[in-house]
Structure formats: C-alpha cells, structure tokens
Amino acid sequence: MNEIYLQALLGGALIGSASILLMLTLGKIAGISGIVFESLRPGSTDKGWRWSFVIGLICAPLITQMFGFSLPSNIEAPLLTLGIGGLLVGIGTKIGSGCTSGHGICGIGRLSKRSIAATLTFMLTAFGTVTVLNHLV
Amino acid sequence: MKQILIGLVTGLLFGAGLTISTMVDPQRVLAFLDIFGNWDPTLAFVMGGGLMVYLPIYYGVVINVRPHFSRHLVIYPVIR
C-alpha cells in the first residue's frame, strides 16, 4: 500500500484513540469546534480540560516534527481568505452542532443518526463546492 | 488537575494524529474534495483509522464500563 495511506491510517488511529480516551475518562465528545466554543463561552463551567486540550492540540506538531512529521511550510491562501473560511466553518459547526471530529469520528463511532446525516451533509456540500469552483467556474 | 492532564494528553494525541495523517495541510483536504479532479483519498483513510479504534472500543468497553456516559449522550444532542 502507498506509504501515505498507512500514515493516514496511523494518524487516524491516533485521533480515534484520543477521542475514545476522552469519552472513557471524562465522557466527553472530542469535537474541536465544541471544545473551543465552550472554552471561550462565558459561564462555561468546565473550562480547564478544554484549554489544556487546545494547548495540547497546538503544541503537538512540536513533538511530531522530531519524528519527521511537521506542519506544511506554507499555505497558499491569503490571510483574509483563511479568516473568512474559518469564520464560516465556525458558524456552520455551531449550527450543525459539530465538525469533522465530533460528528465524523465520535458521532459515526457511536452510530448516531444525527452525526451520520451531518457528516454526509457537510461532505456532499464540500464535494459540490470544490467541484463547482474547480471545474465549472 | 486530573481533568487538565487528560485534556493535555488527548489534545497532544489528537494533534499528533492530525499532523501525521497530513490533515493539517489544507491542500490535502481540498484534494480529497476534488472528486472530479486528481482525487486524493487520504482523508477517507484517516476517518477509517479513527473509526477502527473508536467504534469497537465504544461498543466493547465504554457502554459496559461507563453506561452513564452513553446514556447521557443520547440526551445531549437534543438539548444542544
């Protein structure tokens, strides 16, 4: 098998392990959008682990780069585009109650109908958007 | 304190997974979404790898060892 697919499976397995560990210990869904939202929402009662999760998430590449896995050196998009994109993702995941991690891994992993529907919806929408922008415009 | 440590460890693991699977590269994600172009199935392998771990441990361990978590989760989406 192509090496990149093995790498993807291994990375995916790590993501799955992190998510199931969070479920097993704290009973929480490892949804990045939800964790970030609750870490910033005034009045949220369990901010501690959410903040440390986000810090861990951001610091992880510092450790993996010692083993040759690093962040892409440059991202070919203007900062404004990234900002608008990020904002839209944030609004969408709030309305849809979850993102790729929360719905895609934790939700499908619990065979939640709502999460399967959400994942299909955002995947199909994204396939459509990219197809229109790359091939039809 | 224990909760903060759990958050840090799971965050590190999650971030390592994202980096190793190359999902930190937007080009990689866009290539997965470009089904009529030069399609790159990597993202599907990442989700597959994640579910291969999550699904069996959820149904094999979590619902037996921590049934109150799974019960809580049935209600959780409805109130949100």
mmCIF file of N, CA and C in Angstrom, chain A residues 4-5 7-9 11-20 22-27 32 38 49 52-53 56-57 60-61 64 69 71-72 94 101 104-106 108-111 114 123 126-127 130-131 134-135, chain B residues 3-4 6-8 10-22 24-26 28 30 32-37 41-43 45-47 49-51 53-55 57-59 61-62 66 69 73 77 80:
data_model
loop_
_atom_site.group_PDB
_atom_site.id
_atom_site.type_symbol
_atom_site.label_atom_id
_atom_site.label_comp_id
_atom_site.label_asym_id
_atom_site.label_seq_id
_atom_site.Cartn_x
_atom_site.Cartn_y
_atom_site.Cartn_z
ATOM 1 N N ILE A 4 1.639 6.888 2.127
ATOM 2 C CA ILE A 4 0.815 7.987 2.668
ATOM 3 C C ILE A 4 -0.492 7.457 3.267
ATOM 4 N N TYR A 5 -1.021 6.356 2.696
ATOM 5 C CA TYR A 5 -2.269 5.807 3.232
ATOM 6 C C TYR A 5 -2.041 5.135 4.579
ATOM 7 N N GLN A 7 0.281 6.069 6.648
ATOM 8 C CA GLN A 7 0.464 7.224 7.529
ATOM 9 C C GLN A 7 -0.898 7.788 7.942
ATOM 10 N N ALA A 8 -1.819 7.835 6.979
ATOM 11 C CA ALA A 8 -3.163 8.345 7.244
ATOM 12 C C ALA A 8 -3.904 7.444 8.227
ATOM 13 N N LEU A 9 -3.776 6.126 8.037
ATOM 14 C CA LEU A 9 -4.427 5.178 8.951
ATOM 15 C C LEU A 9 -3.874 5.313 10.365
ATOM 16 N N GLY A 11 -2.334 8.000 11.681
ATOM 17 C CA GLY A 11 -2.796 9.282 12.213
ATOM 18 C C GLY A 11 -4.242 9.198 12.652
ATOM 19 N N GLY A 12 -5.065 8.562 11.808
ATOM 20 C CA GLY A 12 -6.486 8.389 12.131
ATOM 21 C C GLY A 12 -6.661 7.589 13.407
ATOM 22 N N ALA A 13 -5.854 6.533 13.549
ATOM 23 C CA ALA A 13 -5.931 5.702 14.754
ATOM 24 C C ALA A 13 -5.568 6.511 16.000
ATOM 25 N N LEU A 14 -4.609 7.426 15.867
ATOM 26 C CA LEU A 14 -4.248 8.294 16.996
ATOM 27 C C LEU A 14 -5.409 9.222 17.348
ATOM 28 N N ILE A 15 -6.048 9.774 16.305
ATOM 29 C CA ILE A 15 -7.210 10.645 16.527
ATOM 30 C C ILE A 15 -8.323 9.856 17.215
ATOM 31 N N GLY A 16 -8.553 8.639 16.737
ATOM 32 C CA GLY A 16 -9.568 7.784 17.346
ATOM 33 C C GLY A 16 -9.234 7.449 18.793
ATOM 34 N N SER A 17 -7.951 7.198 19.071
ATOM 35 C CA SER A 17 -7.532 6.876 20.442
ATOM 36 C C SER A 17 -7.743 8.057 21.370
ATOM 37 N N ALA A 18 -7.351 9.252 20.893
ATOM 38 C CA ALA A 18 -7.541 10.458 21.703
ATOM 39 C C ALA A 18 -9.022 10.640 22.003
ATOM 40 N N SER A 19 -9.864 10.427 20.987
ATOM 41 C CA SER A 19 -11.306 10.655 21.146
ATOM 42 C C SER A 19 -11.928 9.649 22.107
ATOM 43 N N ILE A 20 -11.567 8.377 21.970
ATOM 44 C CA ILE A 20 -12.184 7.363 22.828
ATOM 45 C C ILE A 20 -11.673 7.493 24.263
ATOM 46 N N LEU A 22 -10.994 10.328 25.734
ATOM 47 C CA LEU A 22 -11.751 11.431 26.304
ATOM 48 C C LEU A 22 -13.154 10.970 26.701
ATOM 49 N N MET A 23 -13.709 10.066 25.887
ATOM 50 C CA MET A 23 -15.027 9.514 26.190
ATOM 51 C C MET A 23 -14.965 8.597 27.408
ATOM 52 N N LEU A 24 -13.937 7.784 27.468
ATOM 53 C CA LEU A 24 -13.793 6.798 28.535
ATOM 54 C C LEU A 24 -13.532 7.462 29.890
ATOM 55 N N THR A 25 -12.768 8.571 29.879
ATOM 56 C CA THR A 25 -12.386 9.200 31.141
ATOM 57 C C THR A 25 -13.349 10.291 31.576
ATOM 58 N N LEU A 26 -13.645 11.228 30.675
ATOM 59 C CA LEU A 26 -14.491 12.358 31.060
ATOM 60 C C LEU A 26 -15.910 12.258 30.500
ATOM 61 N N GLY A 27 -16.122 11.283 29.608
ATOM 62 C CA GLY A 27 -17.445 11.149 28.987
ATOM 63 C C GLY A 27 -17.745 12.273 28.034
ATOM 64 N N ILE A 32 -13.611 19.323 18.097
ATOM 65 C CA ILE A 32 -12.763 20.501 18.257
ATOM 66 C C ILE A 32 -13.599 21.777 18.342
ATOM 67 N N GLU A 38 -16.792 26.037 23.983
ATOM 68 C CA GLU A 38 -17.046 26.004 25.433
ATOM 69 C C GLU A 38 -15.865 26.553 26.234
ATOM 70 N N TRP A 49 -10.038 21.433 31.276
ATOM 71 C CA TRP A 49 -9.561 20.409 30.348
ATOM 72 C C TRP A 49 -9.688 20.875 28.907
ATOM 73 N N SER A 52 -6.593 22.929 28.204
ATOM 74 C CA SER A 52 -5.387 22.096 28.089
ATOM 75 C C SER A 52 -5.448 21.242 26.822
ATOM 76 N N PHE A 53 -6.658 20.837 26.400
ATOM 77 C CA PHE A 53 -6.802 20.081 25.148
ATOM 78 C C PHE A 53 -6.337 20.927 23.965
ATOM 79 N N GLY A 56 -2.632 21.342 23.984
ATOM 80 C CA GLY A 56 -2.014 20.107 23.503
ATOM 81 C C GLY A 56 -2.102 19.985 21.994
ATOM 82 N N LEU A 57 -3.274 20.312 21.469
ATOM 83 C CA LEU A 57 -3.525 20.230 20.023
ATOM 84 C C LEU A 57 -2.542 21.121 19.257
ATOM 85 N N ALA A 60 1.208 19.848 19.652
ATOM 86 C CA ALA A 60 1.542 18.507 19.154
ATOM 87 C C ALA A 60 2.553 18.498 18.003
ATOM 88 N N PRO A 61 2.421 19.407 17.008
ATOM 89 C CA PRO A 61 3.406 19.374 15.910
ATOM 90 C C PRO A 61 4.836 19.600 16.366
ATOM 91 N N THR A 64 5.796 16.021 17.077
ATOM 92 C CA THR A 64 5.842 15.139 15.902
ATOM 93 C C THR A 64 6.952 15.532 14.924
ATOM 94 N N PHE A 69 7.409 14.539 11.123
ATOM 95 C CA PHE A 69 6.074 14.952 10.685
ATOM 96 C C PHE A 69 5.837 16.394 11.099
ATOM 97 N N LEU A 71 4.202 20.575 10.140
ATOM 98 C CA LEU A 71 3.135 21.335 9.509
ATOM 99 C C LEU A 71 3.585 21.748 8.101
ATOM 100 N N PRO A 72 2.638 21.989 7.185
ATOM 101 C CA PRO A 72 3.041 22.454 5.857
ATOM 102 C C PRO A 72 3.791 23.784 5.979
ATOM 103 N N LYS A 94 -21.343 25.353 14.547
ATOM 104 C CA LYS A 94 -22.216 25.711 15.671
ATOM 105 C C LYS A 94 -23.660 25.363 15.323
ATOM 106 N N SER A 101 -14.540 16.138 13.503
ATOM 107 C CA SER A 101 -14.135 15.291 14.617
ATOM 108 C C SER A 101 -15.340 14.847 15.444
ATOM 109 N N GLY A 104 -17.920 13.307 12.650
ATOM 110 C CA GLY A 104 -17.281 12.321 11.771
ATOM 111 C C GLY A 104 -16.670 11.149 12.500
ATOM 112 N N ILE A 105 -16.025 11.402 13.629
ATOM 113 C CA ILE A 105 -15.391 10.297 14.358
ATOM 114 C C ILE A 105 -16.255 9.862 15.545
ATOM 115 N N CYS A 106 -16.497 10.789 16.478
ATOM 116 C CA CYS A 106 -17.223 10.409 17.696
ATOM 117 C C CYS A 106 -18.687 10.067 17.409
ATOM 118 N N ILE A 108 -20.198 9.159 14.299
ATOM 119 C CA ILE A 108 -20.329 7.927 13.499
ATOM 120 C C ILE A 108 -19.857 6.733 14.326
ATOM 121 N N GLY A 109 -18.844 6.964 15.173
ATOM 122 C CA GLY A 109 -18.331 5.900 16.033
ATOM 123 C C GLY A 109 -19.356 5.399 17.042
ATOM 124 N N ARG A 110 -20.388 6.222 17.299
ATOM 125 C CA ARG A 110 -21.475 5.789 18.188
ATOM 126 C C ARG A 110 -22.719 5.463 17.378
ATOM 127 N N LEU A 111 -22.553 5.449 16.036
ATOM 128 C CA LEU A 111 -23.640 5.197 15.097
ATOM 129 C C LEU A 111 -24.827 6.136 15.339
ATOM 130 N N ARG A 114 -27.948 11.313 13.725
ATOM 131 C CA ARG A 114 -27.783 12.740 13.505
ATOM 132 C C ARG A 114 -26.386 13.044 12.964
ATOM 133 N N MET A 123 -19.960 16.755 3.908
ATOM 134 C CA MET A 123 -19.081 16.175 2.894
ATOM 135 C C MET A 123 -19.642 16.435 1.489
ATOM 136 N N ALA A 126 -19.303 19.995 0.547
ATOM 137 C CA ALA A 126 -17.915 20.334 0.238
ATOM 138 C C ALA A 126 -17.494 19.765 -1.115
ATOM 139 N N PHE A 127 -17.908 18.525 -1.427
ATOM 140 C CA PHE A 127 -17.631 17.949 -2.753
ATOM 141 C C PHE A 127 -18.214 18.872 -3.821
ATOM 142 N N VAL A 130 -16.273 22.337 -4.109
ATOM 143 C CA VAL A 130 -14.968 22.214 -4.770
ATOM 144 C C VAL A 130 -15.143 21.889 -6.258
ATOM 145 N N THR A 131 -16.119 21.034 -6.558
ATOM 146 C CA THR A 131 -16.365 20.697 -7.962
ATOM 147 C C THR A 131 -16.758 21.926 -8.751
ATOM 148 N N ASN A 134 -13.641 24.325 -8.984
ATOM 149 C CA ASN A 134 -12.501 23.826 -9.764
ATOM 150 C C ASN A 134 -12.826 23.501 -11.213
ATOM 151 N N HIS A 135 -14.077 23.104 -11.471
ATOM 152 C CA HIS A 135 -14.361 22.576 -12.810
ATOM 153 C C HIS A 135 -15.441 23.334 -13.564
ATOM 154 N N GLN B 3 -8.330 16.259 35.362
ATOM 155 C CA GLN B 3 -9.041 16.590 34.126
ATOM 156 C C GLN B 3 -8.148 17.381 33.179
ATOM 157 N N ILE B 4 -7.377 18.314 33.737
ATOM 158 C CA ILE B 4 -6.495 19.145 32.913
ATOM 159 C C ILE B 4 -5.424 18.288 32.241
ATOM 160 N N ILE B 6 -5.729 15.067 31.534
ATOM 161 C CA ILE B 6 -6.397 14.272 30.495
ATOM 162 C C ILE B 6 -6.586 15.119 29.231
ATOM 163 N N GLY B 7 -6.999 16.380 29.426
ATOM 164 C CA GLY B 7 -7.166 17.282 28.286
ATOM 165 C C GLY B 7 -5.876 17.457 27.513
ATOM 166 N N LEU B 8 -4.786 17.642 28.239
ATOM 167 C CA LEU B 8 -3.489 17.863 27.596
ATOM 168 C C LEU B 8 -3.052 16.630 26.800
ATOM 169 N N THR B 10 -4.926 14.053 25.662
ATOM 170 C CA THR B 10 -5.777 13.769 24.499
ATOM 171 C C THR B 10 -5.574 14.824 23.413
ATOM 172 N N GLY B 11 -5.347 16.072 23.798
ATOM 173 C CA GLY B 11 -5.079 17.121 22.817
ATOM 174 C C GLY B 11 -3.793 16.853 22.054
ATOM 175 N N LEU B 12 -2.764 16.438 22.770
ATOM 176 C CA LEU B 12 -1.483 16.111 22.128
ATOM 177 C C LEU B 12 -1.636 14.937 21.159
ATOM 178 N N LEU B 13 -2.342 13.894 21.627
ATOM 179 C CA LEU B 13 -2.570 12.724 20.770
ATOM 180 C C LEU B 13 -3.350 13.100 19.514
ATOM 181 N N PHE B 14 -4.390 13.897 19.722
ATOM 182 C CA PHE B 14 -5.240 14.311 18.610
ATOM 183 C C PHE B 14 -4.427 15.138 17.605
ATOM 184 N N GLY B 15 -3.649 16.088 18.117
ATOM 185 C CA GLY B 15 -2.836 16.942 17.250
ATOM 186 C C GLY B 15 -1.765 16.141 16.516
ATOM 187 N N ALA B 16 -1.181 15.169 17.203
ATOM 188 C CA ALA B 16 -0.183 14.308 16.563
ATOM 189 C C ALA B 16 -0.843 13.532 15.425
ATOM 190 N N GLY B 17 -2.042 13.035 15.682
ATOM 191 C CA GLY B 17 -2.783 12.302 14.645
ATOM 192 C C GLY B 17 -3.056 13.165 13.430
ATOM 193 N N LEU B 18 -3.485 14.398 13.675
ATOM 194 C CA LEU B 18 -3.763 15.319 12.560
ATOM 195 C C LEU B 18 -2.500 15.602 11.754
ATOM 196 N N THR B 19 -1.378 15.789 12.456
ATOM 197 C CA THR B 19 -0.125 16.122 11.769
ATOM 198 C C THR B 19 0.402 14.918 10.993
ATOM 199 N N ILE B 20 0.434 13.740 11.641
ATOM 200 C CA ILE B 20 0.961 12.540 10.986
ATOM 201 C C ILE B 20 0.095 12.159 9.776
ATOM 202 N N SER B 21 -1.217 12.353 9.885
ATOM 203 C CA SER B 21 -2.102 11.984 8.780
ATOM 204 C C SER B 21 -2.132 13.050 7.683
ATOM 205 N N THR B 22 -1.368 14.121 7.841
ATOM 206 C CA THR B 22 -1.264 15.263 6.900
ATOM 207 C C THR B 22 -2.564 16.058 6.770
ATOM 208 N N VAL B 24 -3.330 18.463 8.469
ATOM 209 C CA VAL B 24 -3.039 19.865 8.792
ATOM 210 C C VAL B 24 -2.747 20.658 7.515
ATOM 211 N N ASP B 25 -2.717 19.955 6.373
ATOM 212 C CA ASP B 25 -2.436 20.606 5.096
ATOM 213 C C ASP B 25 -3.740 20.817 4.318
ATOM 214 N N PRO B 26 -4.187 22.068 4.201
ATOM 215 C CA PRO B 26 -5.458 22.329 3.519
ATOM 216 C C PRO B 26 -5.474 21.796 2.078
ATOM 217 N N ARG B 28 -4.280 19.044 1.042
ATOM 218 C CA ARG B 28 -4.598 17.627 1.136
ATOM 219 C C ARG B 28 -6.110 17.415 1.279
ATOM 220 N N LEU B 30 -8.431 19.643 0.406
ATOM 221 C CA LEU B 30 -9.064 20.080 -0.848
ATOM 222 C C LEU B 30 -8.958 19.001 -1.923
ATOM 223 N N PHE B 32 -8.982 15.856 -1.458
ATOM 224 C CA PHE B 32 -9.990 14.824 -1.165
ATOM 225 C C PHE B 32 -11.358 15.250 -1.693
ATOM 226 N N LEU B 33 -11.617 16.550 -1.607
ATOM 227 C CA LEU B 33 -12.933 17.058 -2.000
ATOM 228 C C LEU B 33 -13.076 17.198 -3.519
ATOM 229 N N ASP B 34 -11.950 17.147 -4.226
ATOM 230 C CA ASP B 34 -11.961 17.331 -5.676
ATOM 231 C C ASP B 34 -12.176 15.994 -6.392
ATOM 232 N N ILE B 35 -13.398 15.454 -6.269
ATOM 233 C CA ILE B 35 -13.647 14.098 -6.796
ATOM 234 C C ILE B 35 -13.551 14.009 -8.323
ATOM 235 N N PHE B 36 -13.777 15.125 -9.022
ATOM 236 C CA PHE B 36 -13.692 15.072 -10.478
ATOM 237 C C PHE B 36 -12.326 15.529 -10.981
ATOM 238 N N GLY B 37 -11.418 15.815 -10.056
ATOM 239 C CA GLY B 37 -10.071 16.215 -10.442
ATOM 240 C C GLY B 37 -9.097 15.093 -10.137
ATOM 241 N N PRO B 41 -7.581 10.122 -1.908
ATOM 242 C CA PRO B 41 -8.455 9.510 -0.881
ATOM 243 C C PRO B 41 -7.904 9.535 0.545
ATOM 244 N N THR B 42 -6.774 10.224 0.777
ATOM 245 C CA THR B 42 -6.129 10.160 2.101
ATOM 246 C C THR B 42 -7.097 10.397 3.263
ATOM 247 N N LEU B 43 -7.932 11.433 3.152
ATOM 248 C CA LEU B 43 -8.837 11.771 4.262
ATOM 249 C C LEU B 43 -9.744 10.593 4.643
ATOM 250 N N PHE B 45 -8.954 7.490 4.559
ATOM 251 C CA PHE B 45 -8.158 6.576 5.377
ATOM 252 C C PHE B 45 -8.035 7.092 6.814
ATOM 253 N N VAL B 46 -7.961 8.416 6.963
ATOM 254 C CA VAL B 46 -7.867 8.996 8.300
ATOM 255 C C VAL B 46 -9.151 8.711 9.086
ATOM 256 N N MET B 47 -10.297 8.967 8.441
ATOM 257 C CA MET B 47 -11.573 8.700 9.117
ATOM 258 C C MET B 47 -11.718 7.213 9.394
ATOM 259 N N GLY B 49 -9.289 5.038 9.900
ATOM 260 C CA GLY B 49 -8.399 4.705 11.010
ATOM 261 C C GLY B 49 -8.991 5.128 12.341
ATOM 262 N N GLY B 50 -9.617 6.298 12.359
ATOM 263 C CA GLY B 50 -10.238 6.802 13.583
ATOM 264 C C GLY B 50 -11.394 5.918 14.017
ATOM 265 N N LEU B 51 -12.252 5.561 13.061
ATOM 266 C CA LEU B 51 -13.421 4.743 13.389
ATOM 267 C C LEU B 51 -13.037 3.324 13.774
ATOM 268 N N VAL B 53 -10.698 2.486 15.575
ATOM 269 C CA VAL B 53 -10.375 2.494 17.006
ATOM 270 C C VAL B 53 -11.622 2.843 17.826
ATOM 271 N N TYR B 54 -12.330 3.903 17.415
ATOM 272 C CA TYR B 54 -13.421 4.438 18.225
ATOM 273 C C TYR B 54 -14.596 3.461 18.361
ATOM 274 N N LEU B 55 -15.080 2.990 17.203
ATOM 275 C CA LEU B 55 -16.306 2.193 17.198
ATOM 276 C C LEU B 55 -16.227 0.923 18.063
ATOM 277 N N ILE B 57 -14.157 0.149 20.510
ATOM 278 C CA ILE B 57 -13.932 0.431 21.937
ATOM 279 C C ILE B 57 -15.186 1.059 22.544
ATOM 280 N N TYR B 58 -15.900 1.858 21.758
ATOM 281 C CA TYR B 58 -17.135 2.443 22.291
ATOM 282 C C TYR B 58 -18.128 1.338 22.631
ATOM 283 N N TYR B 59 -18.361 0.440 21.656
ATOM 284 C CA TYR B 59 -19.358 -0.605 21.880
ATOM 285 C C TYR B 59 -18.853 -1.747 22.753
ATOM 286 N N VAL B 61 -16.305 -1.407 25.195
ATOM 287 C CA VAL B 61 -15.851 -1.005 26.532
ATOM 288 C C VAL B 61 -16.718 0.106 27.139
ATOM 289 N N VAL B 62 -16.839 1.238 26.437
ATOM 290 C CA VAL B 62 -17.490 2.406 27.038
ATOM 291 C C VAL B 62 -18.905 2.100 27.521
ATOM 292 N N ARG B 66 -18.824 2.396 31.336
ATOM 293 C CA ARG B 66 -19.350 3.712 31.673
ATOM 294 C C ARG B 66 -20.718 3.924 31.036
ATOM 295 N N PHE B 69 -22.248 7.399 30.728
ATOM 296 C CA PHE B 69 -21.780 8.309 29.685
ATOM 297 C C PHE B 69 -22.632 8.155 28.423
ATOM 298 N N LEU B 73 -25.289 10.745 26.608
ATOM 299 C CA LEU B 73 -25.071 11.217 25.248
ATOM 300 C C LEU B 73 -26.308 11.147 24.371
ATOM 301 N N PRO B 77 -27.488 15.589 22.471
ATOM 302 C CA PRO B 77 -27.741 16.321 21.233
ATOM 303 C C PRO B 77 -29.062 17.065 21.254
ATOM 304 N N ARG B 80 -28.842 20.444 23.042
ATOM 305 C CA ARG B 80 -27.947 21.419 22.429
ATOM 306 C C ARG B 80 -28.605 22.174 21.285
#
